[in-house]
Amino acid sequence: MKSDTVTKGKQQAPHRSLFNALGLTKEEMERPLVGIVSSYNEIVPGHMNLDKIVNAVKQGVSMAGGTPIVFPAIAVCDGIAMGHIGMKYSLVTRDLIADSTEAMALAHQFDALVMVPNCDKNVPGLLMAAARINVPTVFVSGGPMLAGRVQGKKTSLSSMFEAVGANAAGNLSDEGLLEFENKTCPTCGSCSGMYTANSMNCLTEVLGMGLGGNGTIPAVYSERIRLAKQAGMKVMEMYERNIRPLDIMTEDAILNALTVDMALGCSTNSMLHLPAIAHEIGMDFEIDFANGISEKTPNLCHLAPAGPTYMEDLNEAGGVYAVMNELDKKGLLHTDCMTVTGKTVGENIKDAVNRDPEVIRPIDNPYSKTGGLAVLKGNLAPDGSVVKRSAVVEEMLVHEGPARVFDCEEDAIDAIKGGKIVAGDVVVIRYEGPKGGPGMREMLNPTSAIAGMGLGSSVALITDGRFSGASRGASIGHVSPEAAVGGPIALVEEGDIIKIDIPNLKLELAVSDEELSRRRENWQPREPKVTSGYLARYASMVTSGNRGAILEIPKN
């Protein structure tokens, strides 16, 4: 056992004395030590129930002959962090989570791990750590929130942000806004649409690192507690069989995740996290090959914010396995990949049933023949940009309009809410990328304000920052290279015509090469917005959005 390093032999007597101080018995020290990585805290609604999930995992591990030992991982609530300096600290936690979990697991020589995440950066951060540590590992999330209900209609967090925009436009009363506030988020859990947290929890199933139902069983269901116990037992089976994350998270598994991503219509943030996870397994992930997968993968689900269905509906319809079963009918998945169930993908999904063809469209009747995400390139984004195509209204798939340029999110929000943005405009928000932000803030406030003010079908938004999974409309993010390193988005001037052609994967600035060269000669790098603390270190090491904003040691 790996833990023999700290539990066996005379030289380890001091180590055992410290385990004695923890109250562990001789019998517990002789069993495999299983680290339970708990993301529980009292500030993130998706994490407030994780103490119950962790206790259930501990029971499962103990029942199967292991010794469970809990240690923590941090988490940020993107919703609470939205629209202020706190959002600079969201994406950056992904690497803190990966690094600190790696440090804890290897410092204490755990034999196996159960990861208990739920919200946005927690899941990819722990998947990155799992690949690095490479001991038998199973994931079990805290589960999604139930949808809210306002005036007889289901709602989610994106409805709440859009209600603020509607109120600012005079289309919703203060009383109506208060009703949304009180009813939109009715339970604990990750927010109820196909936002980043739920996207990544579903893709954890697809990668093979979570049991069936990991992404969709609601947080408040007792079935979630049973799943946690099963995860605790399953990790001991993985330990006995020596099945490890790098046996599961292969290149084919990453491609499966990207394929199901397209079918589900996941958050654009998956195009940051999948490359980062791929990097940890040694895979060179070029984001534009997502277009090749998208071209052959139909979009089968329109979950909020793209449509009127929610995670609870996907769960009732058969969950992720049912979506995968539909895709497998056209041979779109690598079904021989190993998973934490101890079975292959093909074995896991063969009996899955699509119980609701309105929630999960059959493979022969998709919402569209192409996937939910698209990578756009052109002289405005030479290294790529990302759009959630499935959440764009048809009239905005091709759009041309004048640039309205803002050098930070706050200025753009003031202009939108001040009525200064009109139909046809293309809002450009720059210097919000991984380095320029720093931290690549989500732009849910401006996209929601645009939608709430009735401009969602006539105004586009382009940024070197990123979008929440709750964003919808012609919202194009991850523009690379970013403005802070002199990318073309830094050269856009007020009134320049920008051409968006999502079907043909183009994002163009209608300015001549000669003019762009002239502007580049006059461009000067901005002084860093942050010069101390973790954000400054992060900005010095982070790469572009098209590479997943991974960290690299700067080259001299």
XYZ file of C-alpha atoms in Angstrom:
556
model
C 0.000 0.000 0.000
C 1.144 3.551 -0.697
C 0.291 4.419 2.899
C 2.850 1.852 4.146
C 5.290 4.752 3.738
C 3.708 6.376 6.797
C 2.207 3.421 8.686
C 4.606 0.440 8.494
C 8.026 -0.244 10.051
C 10.003 1.022 13.042
C 11.084 4.150 11.200
C 7.402 5.077 10.942
C 6.765 4.906 14.685
C 6.687 8.746 14.887
C 4.170 8.804 12.034
C 1.979 6.244 13.812
C 2.150 8.288 16.995
C 0.562 11.157 15.068
C -2.130 8.843 13.673
C -2.719 7.785 17.282
C -3.209 11.457 18.093
C -5.960 11.492 15.452
C -7.681 8.674 17.317
C -6.978 6.034 14.652
C -6.713 2.454 15.809
C -4.095 -0.097 14.787
C -6.776 -1.800 12.674
C -7.585 1.458 10.837
C -3.904 2.067 10.093
C -3.631 -1.402 8.569
C -6.402 -0.650 6.075
C -6.002 1.461 2.908
C -6.133 5.157 3.779
C -8.739 6.867 1.591
C -8.668 10.658 1.374
C -12.103 12.265 1.109
C -11.596 15.669 -0.515
C -14.474 17.741 0.836
C -15.463 21.021 -0.795
C -17.992 21.724 1.962
C -18.439 25.320 3.050
C -21.223 27.625 4.207
C -20.974 30.306 1.486
C -21.658 28.316 -1.703
C -25.266 27.032 -2.044
C -23.997 24.105 -4.092
C -21.729 23.082 -1.217
C -23.850 23.514 1.883
C -25.042 19.884 1.640
C -21.620 18.365 1.045
C -21.167 17.475 4.715
C -23.966 14.944 4.232
C -22.417 13.660 1.014
C -19.021 13.314 2.729
C -20.512 11.381 5.654
C -22.207 9.009 3.208
C -18.921 8.511 1.323
C -17.167 7.720 4.629
C -19.779 5.080 5.377
C -19.276 3.526 1.955
C -15.491 3.440 2.329
C -15.752 1.900 5.804
C -18.259 -0.717 4.664
C -15.836 -1.767 1.910
C -12.816 -2.057 4.199
C -11.066 1.313 3.908
C -10.203 4.024 6.393
C -11.746 7.340 5.297
C -9.947 10.574 6.232
C -11.381 13.963 5.238
C -9.425 17.001 4.097
C -10.757 20.213 2.483
C -10.783 21.965 -0.864
C -11.852 25.585 -1.363
C -14.674 26.785 -3.598
C -16.003 30.127 -4.849
C -19.667 30.799 -5.662
C -19.555 32.415 -9.092
C -22.987 33.949 -8.604
C -21.984 35.747 -5.410
C -18.621 36.716 -6.929
C -20.260 38.069 -10.101
C -19.882 41.683 -11.207
C -17.167 42.874 -8.819
C -13.529 42.194 -7.927
C -14.534 38.798 -6.527
C -14.928 37.406 -10.046
C -11.199 37.853 -10.585
C -10.812 35.139 -7.939
C -13.050 32.529 -9.545
C -11.169 30.870 -12.404
C -7.870 31.244 -10.549
C -9.114 28.912 -7.802
C -9.098 25.997 -10.253
C -5.317 25.860 -10.033
C -5.252 26.503 -6.280
C -7.615 23.554 -5.844
C -5.520 21.287 -8.051
C -2.245 22.331 -6.406
C -3.450 22.101 -2.799
C -5.129 18.724 -3.343
C -1.972 17.375 -4.975
C 0.034 18.643 -2.003
C -2.280 17.129 0.625
C -2.654 13.767 -1.089
C 1.042 13.218 -1.735
C 2.241 14.656 1.571
C 0.095 12.156 3.458
C 0.459 9.175 1.073
C -3.218 8.292 0.595
C -3.932 4.998 -1.147
C -7.094 6.240 -2.856
C -9.294 9.338 -3.057
C -12.952 10.274 -3.298
C -13.455 13.795 -4.636
C -16.588 15.605 -3.407
C -16.950 18.810 -5.467
C -19.951 20.577 -6.937
C -19.466 24.051 -8.336
C -17.640 25.599 -11.230
C -13.860 25.432 -10.632
C -14.011 22.700 -8.012
C -14.770 19.947 -10.492
C -12.058 20.645 -13.100
C -9.542 21.512 -10.387
C -10.060 18.148 -8.717
C -10.010 16.311 -12.057
C -6.649 17.958 -12.763
C -5.413 16.871 -9.330
C -6.680 13.325 -9.855
C -4.593 13.016 -13.019
C -1.467 14.278 -11.233
C -1.829 12.103 -8.121
C -3.014 9.043 -10.073
C -4.244 6.851 -7.238
C -7.660 5.123 -7.535
C -10.209 7.956 -7.448
C -13.985 8.326 -7.693
C -15.971 11.582 -7.962
C -19.366 12.234 -6.406
C -20.812 15.743 -6.639
C -23.338 17.496 -4.440
C -25.934 17.569 -7.228
C -27.995 20.278 -8.923
C -30.523 22.633 -7.376
C -34.201 22.191 -8.170
C -35.617 24.825 -10.500
C -37.439 27.779 -9.003
C -41.005 28.676 -9.923
C -42.229 32.206 -10.576
C -45.731 32.872 -11.885
C -46.155 29.241 -12.893
C -42.876 29.029 -14.843
C -39.647 27.281 -13.921
C -36.716 29.609 -13.309
C -32.993 29.459 -12.664
C -30.189 31.861 -11.786
C -30.033 33.263 -15.333
C -33.721 34.214 -14.965
C -32.748 36.190 -11.860
C -29.987 38.164 -13.578
C -32.242 38.856 -16.564
C -34.995 40.029 -14.202
C -32.595 42.742 -12.997
C -32.191 43.886 -16.606
C -35.945 43.815 -17.166
C -36.459 45.909 -14.035
C -33.853 48.430 -15.204
C -35.665 48.690 -18.541
C -39.000 49.295 -16.809
C -40.409 45.944 -17.953
C -40.629 44.395 -14.469
C -41.875 46.023 -11.282
C -39.887 46.124 -8.063
C -42.423 43.698 -6.585
C -41.881 41.352 -9.504
C -38.122 41.548 -9.031
C -38.529 40.686 -5.349
C -40.619 37.647 -6.268
C -37.808 36.407 -8.513
C -35.328 37.068 -5.712
C -37.302 34.972 -3.238
C -38.227 32.054 -5.506
C -35.493 31.564 -8.109
C -33.068 29.472 -6.017
C -35.318 27.267 -3.836
C -32.879 24.570 -2.634
C -29.230 23.845 -2.089
C -27.267 22.514 -5.055
C -25.467 23.769 -8.137
C -27.699 26.210 -10.051
C -30.427 24.371 -11.929
C -29.563 24.987 -15.611
C -26.787 23.630 -17.811
C -24.321 26.088 -16.371
C -20.640 25.395 -15.768
C -21.014 23.389 -12.558
C -23.608 21.034 -13.994
C -21.767 20.866 -17.307
C -18.596 19.684 -15.598
C -20.411 17.266 -13.279
C -22.118 15.707 -16.314
C -18.825 15.545 -18.213
C -17.225 13.839 -15.184
C -19.677 10.987 -15.824
C -18.676 10.961 -19.483
C -14.964 10.965 -18.668
C -15.644 7.862 -16.590
C -14.628 9.446 -13.264
C -18.135 9.630 -11.728
C -20.911 7.089 -11.316
C -24.107 7.301 -13.359
C -26.300 10.113 -12.032
C -23.355 12.123 -10.717
C -24.312 15.105 -12.862
C -28.094 15.035 -12.673
C -29.539 13.572 -9.435
C -30.858 16.639 -7.552
C -28.999 17.693 -4.426
C -32.037 17.263 -2.185
C -32.876 13.712 -3.284
C -31.997 10.832 -0.964
C -30.792 9.039 -4.091
C -27.808 11.404 -3.943
C -26.884 10.044 -0.478
C -27.096 6.493 -1.795
C -24.876 7.462 -4.728
C -22.300 8.829 -2.284
C -22.242 5.560 -0.343
C -21.803 3.679 -3.617
C -18.904 5.978 -4.536
C -17.203 5.153 -1.234
C -17.592 1.437 -1.873
C -16.591 1.749 -5.511
C -13.283 3.443 -4.756
C -12.280 0.385 -2.730
C -13.067 -1.795 -5.743
C -10.916 0.513 -7.859
C -8.159 0.149 -5.282
C -8.355 -3.654 -5.323
C -8.253 -3.677 -9.120
C -5.627 -0.897 -9.277
C -7.688 1.137 -11.763
C -6.353 4.688 -11.742
C -7.363 8.052 -13.253
C -4.806 7.817 -16.061
C -6.330 4.455 -17.022
C -9.694 6.218 -17.316
C -8.968 9.783 -18.478
C -7.420 8.882 -21.818
C -7.445 10.912 -25.029
C -10.492 8.938 -26.187
C -12.271 9.798 -22.924
C -11.535 13.504 -23.476
C -12.988 13.212 -26.999
C -16.073 11.502 -25.554
C -16.488 14.410 -23.143
C -16.211 16.928 -25.964
C -18.775 14.982 -28.004
C -21.326 14.817 -25.184
C -20.601 18.472 -24.438
C -21.868 19.262 -27.951
C -24.981 17.141 -27.523
C -25.879 18.587 -24.122
C -25.123 22.211 -25.050
C -22.748 22.719 -22.130
C -21.256 25.948 -20.838
C -18.531 27.617 -22.904
C -16.354 27.248 -19.805
C -15.945 23.577 -20.667
C -13.669 24.852 -23.446
C -11.380 26.201 -20.732
C -11.543 23.166 -18.464
C -11.317 20.263 -20.929
C -8.024 21.609 -22.384
C -6.657 22.037 -18.847
C -7.609 18.465 -17.909
C -6.201 17.207 -21.213
C -2.940 19.024 -20.443
C -2.622 17.056 -17.194
C -2.821 13.729 -19.051
C -0.279 14.890 -21.650
C -2.778 15.516 -24.451
C -2.283 18.468 -26.799
C -5.795 19.937 -26.961
C -6.349 22.426 -29.786
C -9.714 24.077 -29.242
C -10.553 24.397 -32.927
C -10.741 20.643 -33.375
C -13.948 21.012 -31.385
C -15.478 22.217 -34.657
C -14.811 18.855 -36.300
C -16.598 17.081 -33.468
C -19.397 19.639 -33.509
C -19.943 19.140 -37.249
C -20.821 15.477 -36.743
C -22.487 15.703 -33.305
C -26.147 16.740 -33.133
C -27.375 18.995 -30.336
C -29.952 16.936 -28.430
C -30.718 19.101 -25.367
C -31.839 22.688 -24.817
C -31.471 23.041 -21.084
C -31.669 26.455 -19.419
C -30.516 29.015 -20.407
C -30.863 27.712 -23.989
C -34.369 26.348 -23.434
C -37.164 25.670 -20.941
C -35.863 22.425 -19.397
C -33.698 21.994 -16.297
C -31.361 19.492 -14.672
C -34.202 17.792 -12.827
C -35.874 17.208 -16.206
C -32.692 15.723 -17.677
C -32.459 13.426 -14.669
C -36.030 12.190 -15.120
C -35.450 11.719 -18.851
C -32.631 9.244 -18.207
C -29.666 11.474 -17.468
C -26.278 11.587 -19.134
C -26.245 7.871 -19.940
C -29.434 8.274 -21.988
C -27.809 11.089 -23.985
C -24.741 8.920 -24.538
C -26.915 6.003 -25.648
C -28.513 8.228 -28.297
C -25.074 9.296 -29.552
C -23.881 5.716 -29.632
C -26.637 4.861 -32.108
C -24.570 6.773 -34.671
C -21.240 5.440 -33.388
C -20.122 8.827 -32.084
C -18.478 7.596 -28.852
C -15.421 5.558 -27.940
C -17.264 2.868 -26.000
C -14.284 0.783 -24.922
C -13.021 3.379 -22.409
C -12.718 2.160 -18.808
C -14.737 3.921 -16.069
C -14.951 3.976 -12.265
C -17.872 1.575 -12.425
C -15.304 -1.072 -13.357
C -17.075 -1.385 -16.692
C -16.550 0.246 -20.065
C -18.558 3.181 -21.384
C -20.410 0.804 -23.690
C -21.370 -1.496 -20.824
C -22.536 1.453 -18.712
C -24.871 2.953 -21.325
C -26.217 -0.080 -23.186
C -29.427 -0.316 -21.124
C -30.014 3.444 -20.730
C -33.461 4.591 -21.866
C -34.538 7.990 -23.164
C -37.755 8.518 -21.197
C -38.606 11.965 -22.558
C -37.853 12.797 -26.221
C -38.713 16.455 -25.577
C -35.908 16.798 -23.030
C -33.442 14.525 -24.833
C -34.158 14.659 -28.519
C -33.686 11.311 -30.336
C -30.580 11.190 -32.504
C -32.714 11.393 -35.668
C -34.653 14.448 -34.464
C -32.064 16.827 -32.962
C -32.427 20.518 -32.230
C -29.639 20.976 -34.749
C -27.338 18.709 -36.724
C -24.312 20.416 -35.215
C -23.178 20.670 -31.608
C -23.854 23.265 -28.955
C -20.458 25.005 -29.066
C -18.457 26.553 -31.884
C -14.933 27.936 -32.141
C -14.738 31.050 -34.330
C -11.533 32.355 -35.925
C -10.605 35.348 -38.051
C -8.501 38.470 -37.909
C -10.190 39.449 -34.613
C -9.454 36.067 -33.013
C -6.525 34.413 -34.818
C -6.159 31.793 -32.081
C -9.877 31.273 -31.634
C -12.946 32.316 -29.662
C -15.867 30.334 -28.249
C -19.640 30.727 -28.541
C -22.509 28.625 -27.198
C -24.163 28.233 -30.588
C -27.184 26.381 -29.161
C -28.100 29.454 -27.067
C -27.953 31.946 -29.979
C -31.230 32.964 -31.625
C -31.340 32.274 -35.357
C -31.320 35.923 -36.411
C -27.994 36.475 -34.607
C -26.097 33.522 -36.096
C -24.918 35.956 -38.768
C -24.550 39.578 -37.634
C -22.682 42.696 -38.651
C -22.557 45.879 -36.645
C -20.509 48.725 -35.185
C -18.142 48.052 -32.291
C -18.940 49.679 -28.960
C -15.634 49.360 -27.141
C -15.098 49.114 -23.365
C -11.890 48.374 -21.492
C -13.617 46.761 -18.509
C -16.891 45.062 -17.626
C -18.150 47.830 -15.358
C -18.068 50.478 -18.116
C -19.995 48.177 -20.440
C -22.702 47.508 -17.834
C -23.133 51.244 -17.193
C -23.589 51.838 -20.936
C -26.064 48.965 -21.364
C -28.195 49.941 -18.372
C -27.908 53.609 -19.337
C -29.604 52.917 -22.673
C -26.484 53.730 -24.703
C -26.422 50.371 -26.502
C -28.894 50.002 -29.358
C -30.027 47.256 -31.710
C -27.293 46.211 -34.113
C -24.380 47.112 -31.849
C -21.486 44.755 -31.102
C -20.315 45.311 -27.530
C -16.572 44.660 -27.130
C -15.221 44.161 -23.587
C -11.443 43.756 -23.479
C -8.565 43.634 -21.013
C -10.600 41.031 -19.108
C -8.630 37.961 -20.256
C -6.586 35.581 -18.083
C -3.653 38.042 -17.854
C -5.503 41.286 -18.420
C -8.266 40.764 -15.881
C -6.424 39.201 -14.303
C -8.519 36.104 -13.835
C -10.769 36.162 -16.936
C -13.993 37.335 -15.314
C -17.371 35.949 -16.357
C -19.664 38.415 -18.133
C -23.069 37.293 -16.878
C -24.076 40.789 -15.775
C -23.727 42.425 -19.219
C -25.226 39.474 -21.132
C -28.156 39.336 -18.720
C -28.649 43.095 -18.944
C -28.723 42.839 -22.751
C -31.289 40.024 -22.592
C -33.349 41.646 -19.848
C -33.590 44.898 -21.808
C -34.941 43.107 -24.869
C -31.760 43.339 -26.955
C -30.840 39.645 -26.959
C -31.874 39.166 -30.570
C -30.139 42.286 -31.895
C -26.928 42.940 -29.909
C -23.769 40.805 -29.778
C -21.077 40.789 -27.111
C -17.420 39.901 -27.713
C -14.770 39.609 -25.014
C -11.363 38.201 -24.170
C -12.985 37.324 -20.855
C -15.441 34.487 -20.509
C -19.129 33.875 -19.943
C -21.129 32.158 -17.268
C -22.917 29.000 -18.322
C -26.001 31.077 -17.569
C -25.223 33.487 -20.418
C -27.181 33.225 -23.645
C -27.329 35.079 -26.932
C -24.550 36.009 -29.379
C -21.956 36.005 -26.591
C -18.481 35.260 -27.956
C -15.740 34.797 -25.363
C -12.180 33.547 -24.927
C -11.016 35.810 -27.787
C -7.360 34.900 -28.253
C -4.789 36.391 -28.175
C -6.188 38.641 -25.463
C -5.846 42.416 -25.375
C -3.257 42.420 -22.583
C -0.701 40.691 -24.829
C -1.515 42.813 -27.883
C -4.142 40.622 -29.519
C -6.208 42.227 -32.312
C -9.074 42.867 -29.876
C -6.803 45.546 -28.342
C -6.771 47.383 -31.693
C -10.561 47.669 -32.175
C -11.817 51.253 -32.267
C -15.283 52.649 -31.613
C -17.474 52.261 -34.693
C -15.355 49.603 -36.442
C -17.579 47.089 -38.209
C -17.401 43.568 -36.793
C -18.700 40.608 -38.789
C -19.941 37.495 -36.998
C -20.681 34.356 -39.014
C -21.261 31.461 -36.626
C -22.323 28.872 -39.263
C -19.051 29.505 -41.111
C -17.019 29.835 -37.894
C -15.801 33.370 -38.660
C -15.141 36.417 -36.489
C -13.783 39.322 -38.529
C -12.903 42.968 -37.993
C -13.651 44.912 -41.190
C -10.400 46.863 -41.040
C -7.544 46.535 -43.535
C -4.297 44.797 -42.627
C -2.480 48.060 -43.278
C -4.650 49.953 -40.806
C -4.269 47.222 -38.183
C -0.484 47.396 -38.625
C -0.581 51.158 -38.113
C -2.650 50.764 -34.950
C -0.316 48.064 -33.666
C 2.675 50.384 -33.981
C 0.898 52.874 -31.721
C -0.357 50.300 -29.192
C 1.243 50.266 -25.753
C 0.844 47.483 -23.146
C -1.244 48.444 -20.136
C 0.175 48.583 -16.657
C -0.910 45.460 -14.711
C -4.150 45.971 -12.815
C -2.834 43.912 -9.886
C 0.817 43.928 -8.769
C 0.795 41.879 -5.554
C -0.633 38.700 -4.081
C -1.902 35.567 -5.788
C -3.488 37.376 -8.744
C -0.152 38.938 -9.682
C 1.575 35.540 -9.562
C -1.282 34.027 -11.559
C -1.087 36.744 -14.228
C 2.645 36.148 -14.638
C 2.147 32.430 -15.316
C -1.232 32.065 -17.042
C -1.529 31.259 -20.731
C -4.207 32.271 -23.235
C -7.847 31.231 -23.091
C -7.464 29.067 -26.192
C -5.009 26.898 -24.207
C -7.384 26.522 -21.272
C -5.719 29.286 -19.238
C -3.243 26.756 -17.883
C -0.273 27.923 -15.825
C 3.262 27.738 -17.127
C 6.557 28.977 -15.716
C 7.531 32.072 -17.726
C 10.484 31.632 -20.056
C 13.372 34.050 -19.568
